Short mmCIF file of C-alpha atoms in Angstrom, two decimals:
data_model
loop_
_atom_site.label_atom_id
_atom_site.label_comp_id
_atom_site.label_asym_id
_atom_site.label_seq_id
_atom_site.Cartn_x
_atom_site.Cartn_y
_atom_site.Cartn_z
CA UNK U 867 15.08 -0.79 7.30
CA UNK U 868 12.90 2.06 5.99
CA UNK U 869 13.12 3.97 9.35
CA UNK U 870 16.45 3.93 9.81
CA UNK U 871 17.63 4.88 5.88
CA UNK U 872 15.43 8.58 6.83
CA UNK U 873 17.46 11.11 7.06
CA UNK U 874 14.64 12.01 10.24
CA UNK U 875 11.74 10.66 12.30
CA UNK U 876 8.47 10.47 9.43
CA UNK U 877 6.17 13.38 11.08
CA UNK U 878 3.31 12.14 8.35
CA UNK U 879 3.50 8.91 8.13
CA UNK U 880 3.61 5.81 10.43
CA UNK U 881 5.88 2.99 8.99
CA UNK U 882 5.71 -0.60 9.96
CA UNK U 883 7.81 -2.72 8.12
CA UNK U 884 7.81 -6.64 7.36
CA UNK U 885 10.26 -8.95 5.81
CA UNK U 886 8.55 -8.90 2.55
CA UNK U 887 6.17 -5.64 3.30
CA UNK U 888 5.99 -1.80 4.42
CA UNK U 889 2.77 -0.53 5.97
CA UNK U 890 2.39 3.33 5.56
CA UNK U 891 -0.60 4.52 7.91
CA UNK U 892 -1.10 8.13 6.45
CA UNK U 893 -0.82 10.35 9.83
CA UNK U 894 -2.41 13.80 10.16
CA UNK U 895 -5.69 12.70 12.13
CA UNK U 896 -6.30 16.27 13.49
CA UNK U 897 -6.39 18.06 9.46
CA UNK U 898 -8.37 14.67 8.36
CA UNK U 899 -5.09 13.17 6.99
CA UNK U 900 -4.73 16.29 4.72
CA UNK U 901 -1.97 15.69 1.84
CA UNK U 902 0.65 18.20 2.65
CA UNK U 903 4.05 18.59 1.72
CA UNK U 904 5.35 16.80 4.68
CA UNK U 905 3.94 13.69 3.60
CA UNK U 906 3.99 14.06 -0.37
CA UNK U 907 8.34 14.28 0.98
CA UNK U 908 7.79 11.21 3.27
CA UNK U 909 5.92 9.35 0.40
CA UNK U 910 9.18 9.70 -1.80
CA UNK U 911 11.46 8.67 0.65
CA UNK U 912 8.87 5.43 1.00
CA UNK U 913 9.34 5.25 -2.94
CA UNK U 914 13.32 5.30 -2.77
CA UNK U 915 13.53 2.87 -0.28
CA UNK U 916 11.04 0.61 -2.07
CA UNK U 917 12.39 0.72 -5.03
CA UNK U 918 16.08 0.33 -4.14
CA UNK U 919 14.58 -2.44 -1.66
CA UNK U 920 11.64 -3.94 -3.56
CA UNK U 921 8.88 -5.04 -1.28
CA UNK U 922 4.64 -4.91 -1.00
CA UNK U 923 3.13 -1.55 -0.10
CA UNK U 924 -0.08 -1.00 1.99
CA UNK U 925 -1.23 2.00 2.41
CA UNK U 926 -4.08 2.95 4.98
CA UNK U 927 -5.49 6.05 7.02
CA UNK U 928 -6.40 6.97 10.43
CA UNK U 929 -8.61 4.09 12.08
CA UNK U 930 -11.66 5.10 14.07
CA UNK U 931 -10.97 5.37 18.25
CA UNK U 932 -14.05 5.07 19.94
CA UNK U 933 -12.62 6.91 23.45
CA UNK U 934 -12.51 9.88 21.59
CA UNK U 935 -15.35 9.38 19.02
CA UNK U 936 -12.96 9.81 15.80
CA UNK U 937 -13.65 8.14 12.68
CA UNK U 938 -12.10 6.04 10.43
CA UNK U 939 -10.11 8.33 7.69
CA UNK U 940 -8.00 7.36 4.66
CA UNK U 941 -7.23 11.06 2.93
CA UNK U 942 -9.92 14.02 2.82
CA UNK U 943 -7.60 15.66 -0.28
CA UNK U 944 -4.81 17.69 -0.83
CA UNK U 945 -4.32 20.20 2.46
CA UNK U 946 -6.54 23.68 0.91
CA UNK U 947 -4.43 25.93 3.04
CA UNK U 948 -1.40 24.84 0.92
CA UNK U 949 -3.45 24.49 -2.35
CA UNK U 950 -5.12 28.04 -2.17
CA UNK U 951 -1.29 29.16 -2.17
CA UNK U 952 -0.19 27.05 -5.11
CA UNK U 953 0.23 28.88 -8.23
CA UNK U 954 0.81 28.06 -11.70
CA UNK U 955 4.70 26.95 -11.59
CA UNK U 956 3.51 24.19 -8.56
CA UNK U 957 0.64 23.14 -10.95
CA UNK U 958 3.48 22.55 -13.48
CA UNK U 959 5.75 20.88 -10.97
CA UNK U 960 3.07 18.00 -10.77
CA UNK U 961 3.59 18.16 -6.89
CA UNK U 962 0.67 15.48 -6.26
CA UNK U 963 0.57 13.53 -9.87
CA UNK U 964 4.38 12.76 -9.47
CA UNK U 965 4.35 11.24 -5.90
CA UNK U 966 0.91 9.22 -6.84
CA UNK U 967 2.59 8.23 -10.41
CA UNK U 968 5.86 7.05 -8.96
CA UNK U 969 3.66 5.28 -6.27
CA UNK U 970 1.45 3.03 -9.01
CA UNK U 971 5.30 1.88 -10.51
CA UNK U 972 6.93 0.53 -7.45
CA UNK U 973 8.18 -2.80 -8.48
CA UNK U 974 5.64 -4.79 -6.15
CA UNK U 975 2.30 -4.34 -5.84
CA UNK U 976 0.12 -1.61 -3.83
CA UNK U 977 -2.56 -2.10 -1.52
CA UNK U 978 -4.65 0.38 -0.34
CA UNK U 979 -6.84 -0.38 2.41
CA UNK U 980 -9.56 2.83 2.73
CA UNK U 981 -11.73 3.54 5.30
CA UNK U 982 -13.98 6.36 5.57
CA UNK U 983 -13.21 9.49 3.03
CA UNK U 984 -11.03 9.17 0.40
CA UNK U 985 -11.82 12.42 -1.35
CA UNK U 986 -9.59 14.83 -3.85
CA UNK U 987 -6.57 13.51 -3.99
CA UNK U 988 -6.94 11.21 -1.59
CA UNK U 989 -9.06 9.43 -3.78
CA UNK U 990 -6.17 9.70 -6.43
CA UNK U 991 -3.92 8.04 -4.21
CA UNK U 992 -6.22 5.22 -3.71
CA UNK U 993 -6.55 5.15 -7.83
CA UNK U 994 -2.65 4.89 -7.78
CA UNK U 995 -2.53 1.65 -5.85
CA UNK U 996 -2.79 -2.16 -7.81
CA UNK U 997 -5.47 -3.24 -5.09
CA UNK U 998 -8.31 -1.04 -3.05
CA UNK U 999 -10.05 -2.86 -0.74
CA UNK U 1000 -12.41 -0.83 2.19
CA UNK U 1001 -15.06 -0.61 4.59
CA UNK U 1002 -18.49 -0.15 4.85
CA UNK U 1003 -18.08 3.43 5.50
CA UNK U 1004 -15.98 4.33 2.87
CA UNK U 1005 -16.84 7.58 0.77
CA UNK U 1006 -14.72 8.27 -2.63
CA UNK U 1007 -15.14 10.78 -4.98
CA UNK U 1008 -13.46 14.33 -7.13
CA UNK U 1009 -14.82 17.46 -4.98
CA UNK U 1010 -12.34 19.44 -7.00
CA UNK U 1011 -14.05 21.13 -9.55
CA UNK U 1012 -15.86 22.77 -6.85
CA UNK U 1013 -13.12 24.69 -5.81
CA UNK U 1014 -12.18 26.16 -8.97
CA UNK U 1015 -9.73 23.21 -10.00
CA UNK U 1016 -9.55 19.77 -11.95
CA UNK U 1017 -8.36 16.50 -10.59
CA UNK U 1018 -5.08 16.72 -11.99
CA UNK U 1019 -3.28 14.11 -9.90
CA UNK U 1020 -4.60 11.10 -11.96
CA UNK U 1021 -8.21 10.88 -11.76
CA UNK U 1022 -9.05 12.06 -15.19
CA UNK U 1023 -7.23 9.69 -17.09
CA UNK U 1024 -7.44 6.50 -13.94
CA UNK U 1025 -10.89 6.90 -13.45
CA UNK U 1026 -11.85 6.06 -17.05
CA UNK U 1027 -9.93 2.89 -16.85
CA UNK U 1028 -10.99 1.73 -13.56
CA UNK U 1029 -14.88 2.22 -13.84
CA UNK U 1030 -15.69 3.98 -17.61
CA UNK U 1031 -16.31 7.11 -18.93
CA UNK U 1032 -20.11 7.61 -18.07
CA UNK U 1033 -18.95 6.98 -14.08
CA UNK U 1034 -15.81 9.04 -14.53
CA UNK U 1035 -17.45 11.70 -15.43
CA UNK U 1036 -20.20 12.41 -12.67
CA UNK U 1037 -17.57 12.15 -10.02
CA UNK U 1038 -15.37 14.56 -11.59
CA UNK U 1039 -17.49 17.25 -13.36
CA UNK U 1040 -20.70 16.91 -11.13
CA UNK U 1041 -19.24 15.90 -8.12
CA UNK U 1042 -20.80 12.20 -7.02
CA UNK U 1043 -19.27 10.66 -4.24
CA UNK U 1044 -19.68 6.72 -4.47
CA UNK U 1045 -20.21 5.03 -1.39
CA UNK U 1046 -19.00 1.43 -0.39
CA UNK U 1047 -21.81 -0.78 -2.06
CA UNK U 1048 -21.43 1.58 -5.53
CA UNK U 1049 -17.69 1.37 -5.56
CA UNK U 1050 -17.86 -2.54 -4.99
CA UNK U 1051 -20.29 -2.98 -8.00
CA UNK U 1052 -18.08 -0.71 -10.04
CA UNK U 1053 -14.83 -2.85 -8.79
CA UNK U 1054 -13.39 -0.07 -7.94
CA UNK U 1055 -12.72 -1.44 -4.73
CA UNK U 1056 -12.65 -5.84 -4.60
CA UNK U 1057 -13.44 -6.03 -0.95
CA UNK U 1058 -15.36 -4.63 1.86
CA UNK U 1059 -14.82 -5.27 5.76
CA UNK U 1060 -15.51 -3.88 8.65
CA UNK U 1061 -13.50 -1.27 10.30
CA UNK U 1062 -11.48 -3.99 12.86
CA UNK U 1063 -10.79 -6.13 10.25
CA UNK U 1064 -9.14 -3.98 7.27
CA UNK U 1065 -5.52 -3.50 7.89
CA UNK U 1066 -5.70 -7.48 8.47
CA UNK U 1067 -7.44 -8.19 5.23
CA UNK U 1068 -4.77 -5.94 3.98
CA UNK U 1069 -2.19 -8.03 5.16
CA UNK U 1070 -4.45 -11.15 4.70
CA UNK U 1071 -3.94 -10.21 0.57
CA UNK U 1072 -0.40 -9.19 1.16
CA UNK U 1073 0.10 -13.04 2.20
CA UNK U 1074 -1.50 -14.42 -0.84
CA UNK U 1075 1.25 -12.07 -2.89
CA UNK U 1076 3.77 -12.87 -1.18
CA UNK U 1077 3.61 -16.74 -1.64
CA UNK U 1078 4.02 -15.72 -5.35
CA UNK U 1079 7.15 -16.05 -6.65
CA UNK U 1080 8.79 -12.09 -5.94
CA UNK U 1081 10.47 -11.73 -9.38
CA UNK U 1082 7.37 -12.82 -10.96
CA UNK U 1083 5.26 -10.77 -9.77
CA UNK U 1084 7.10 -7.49 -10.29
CA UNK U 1085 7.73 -8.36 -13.96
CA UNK U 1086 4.34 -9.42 -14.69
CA UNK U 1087 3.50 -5.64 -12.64
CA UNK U 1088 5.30 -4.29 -15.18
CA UNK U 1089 4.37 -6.28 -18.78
CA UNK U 1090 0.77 -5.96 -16.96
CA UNK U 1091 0.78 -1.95 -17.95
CA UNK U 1092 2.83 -2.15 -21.04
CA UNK U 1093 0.94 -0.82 -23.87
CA UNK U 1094 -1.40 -3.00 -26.23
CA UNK U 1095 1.14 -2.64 -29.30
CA UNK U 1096 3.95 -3.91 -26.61
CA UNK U 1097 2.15 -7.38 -26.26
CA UNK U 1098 2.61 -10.02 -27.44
CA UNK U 1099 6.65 -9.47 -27.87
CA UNK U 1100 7.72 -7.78 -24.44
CA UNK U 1101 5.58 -11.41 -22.97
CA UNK U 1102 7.59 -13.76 -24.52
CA UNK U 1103 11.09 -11.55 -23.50
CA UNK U 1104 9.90 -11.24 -20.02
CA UNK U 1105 9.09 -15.46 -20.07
CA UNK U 1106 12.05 -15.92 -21.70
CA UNK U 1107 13.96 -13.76 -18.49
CA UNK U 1108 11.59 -16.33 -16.21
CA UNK U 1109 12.77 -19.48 -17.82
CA UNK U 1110 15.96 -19.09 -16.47
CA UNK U 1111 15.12 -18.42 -12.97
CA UNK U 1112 16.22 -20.86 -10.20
CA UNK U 1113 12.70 -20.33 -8.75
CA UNK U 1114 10.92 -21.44 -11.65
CA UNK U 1115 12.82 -24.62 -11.90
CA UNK U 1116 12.54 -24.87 -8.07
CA UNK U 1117 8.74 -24.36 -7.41
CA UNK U 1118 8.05 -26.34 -10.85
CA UNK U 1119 9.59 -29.56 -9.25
CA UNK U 1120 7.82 -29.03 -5.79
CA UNK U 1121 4.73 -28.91 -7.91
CA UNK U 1122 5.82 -32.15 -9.58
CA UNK U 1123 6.95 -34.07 -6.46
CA UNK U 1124 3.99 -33.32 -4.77
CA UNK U 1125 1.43 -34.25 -7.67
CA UNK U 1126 3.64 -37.69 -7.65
CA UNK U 1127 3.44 -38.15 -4.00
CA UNK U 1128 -0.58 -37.31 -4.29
CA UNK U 1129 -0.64 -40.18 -6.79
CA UNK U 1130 1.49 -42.60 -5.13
CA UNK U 1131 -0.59 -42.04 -1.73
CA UNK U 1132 -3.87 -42.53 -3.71
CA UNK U 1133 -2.32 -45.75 -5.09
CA UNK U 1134 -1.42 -47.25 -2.25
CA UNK U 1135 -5.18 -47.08 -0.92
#
């Protein structure tokens, strides 16, 4: 188990883990779920555990409590008291881009289920996952060059594949933040729900993974970001890998037995 591999009790994260799934609830309500270095440590002990112990990641914020009046948070950014400290050796040391890079290359997929701001590098955490579904109230967007910085943690290079240049580019050099409806027509997110329902949609799409086949889907994860000039050779080498797997032969004849039985029922009618 994740929790019990720590070397301590997570402090920035809350961890609830499944037979074929982790949950990570991103845990700093009172600083807006502010990426410190707590959790950017926390987040590769996640990543070491995953990928020694390969298994679907969601990732979600703070939910809204209505005794209090709180809303729903994903990640406001990287924490500014730490970043106005940072100098040009952290900058090099990739303290954000690393954790959010080594996130997107787990072995199984990523879900990231947002609600409310996902700004800064928050936002480039949500870029980092395979899947982003939200809420309604969901806010996204690249505040950074605003304080004197770029998005250097992924968004200038994801945000061009996920929703094109012209888009890209107002969010990080004139600072648009794209609200639910925008980022569903852009697919940057795939789904919207309401508040209750998104960790279970989360889990909901979690389901529909994990009836996949597990070695499958990790090694069409990774031909699915190999580069065009990779394709169509490292396909047939990862099918050929495939071929041989028990699985394949055993979900291949469940599919055939039960076509037959279809058939034989429909004959008999």
């Amino acid at each position: 188990m994740l929790v019990d591999s720590y070397s301590h009790a997570f402090e920035a994260l809350a961890i609830e883990e499944r037979e074929d799934r982790v949950h990570v609830s991103l845990n700093r309500p009172v600083v807006r779920n502010a990426i410190d270095a707590t959790m950017v440590a926390e987040l590769h002990a996640v990543c070491a555990y995953l990928e020694r112990t390969p298994k679907i990641l969601i990732i979600s914020g703070t939910p809204a409590d209505e005794a209090t009046g709180r809303k729903g948070i994903f990640a406001s950014g990287a924490d500014i008291g730490q970043l106005r400290e940072r100098r040009r050796e952290d900058a090099l040391a990739g303290i954000n881009s690393q954790i959010f890079d080594r996130i997107h290359k787990l072995p199984m997929p990523v879900i990231a289920a947002i609600d409310g701001f996902a700004l800064g590098g928050g936002a480039e955490l949500a870029y980092a996952a395979d899947f982003r579904i939200a809420t309604e109230s969901v806010k996204l967007g690249q505040p950074e060059t605003n304080l004197g910085i770029i998005a250097a943690a992924g968004a200038l290079w994801r945000l061009k594949e996920l929703v094109g240049e012209p888009v890209a580019l107002e969010l990080v050099l004139a600072g648009r933040i794209l609200d639910a409806q925008e980022a569903l027509e852009l697919k940057l997110v795939t789904e919207i729900h309401p508040a209750a329902d998104l960790v279970n949609a989360a889990h909901a799409l979690a389901d529909r993974i994990g009836a996949q086949d597990p070695l499958a889907v990790r090694i069409t994860k990774r031909v699915f970001h190999m580069p065009r000039e990779a394709h169509p050779h490292v396909d047939e080498l990862a099918q050929a890998i495939l071929f041989e797997s028990q699985a394949k032969f055993d979900r291949m004849q469940a599919f055939l037995d039960k076509n037959a039985a279809k058939k034989a029922a429909k004959e008999q009618q």
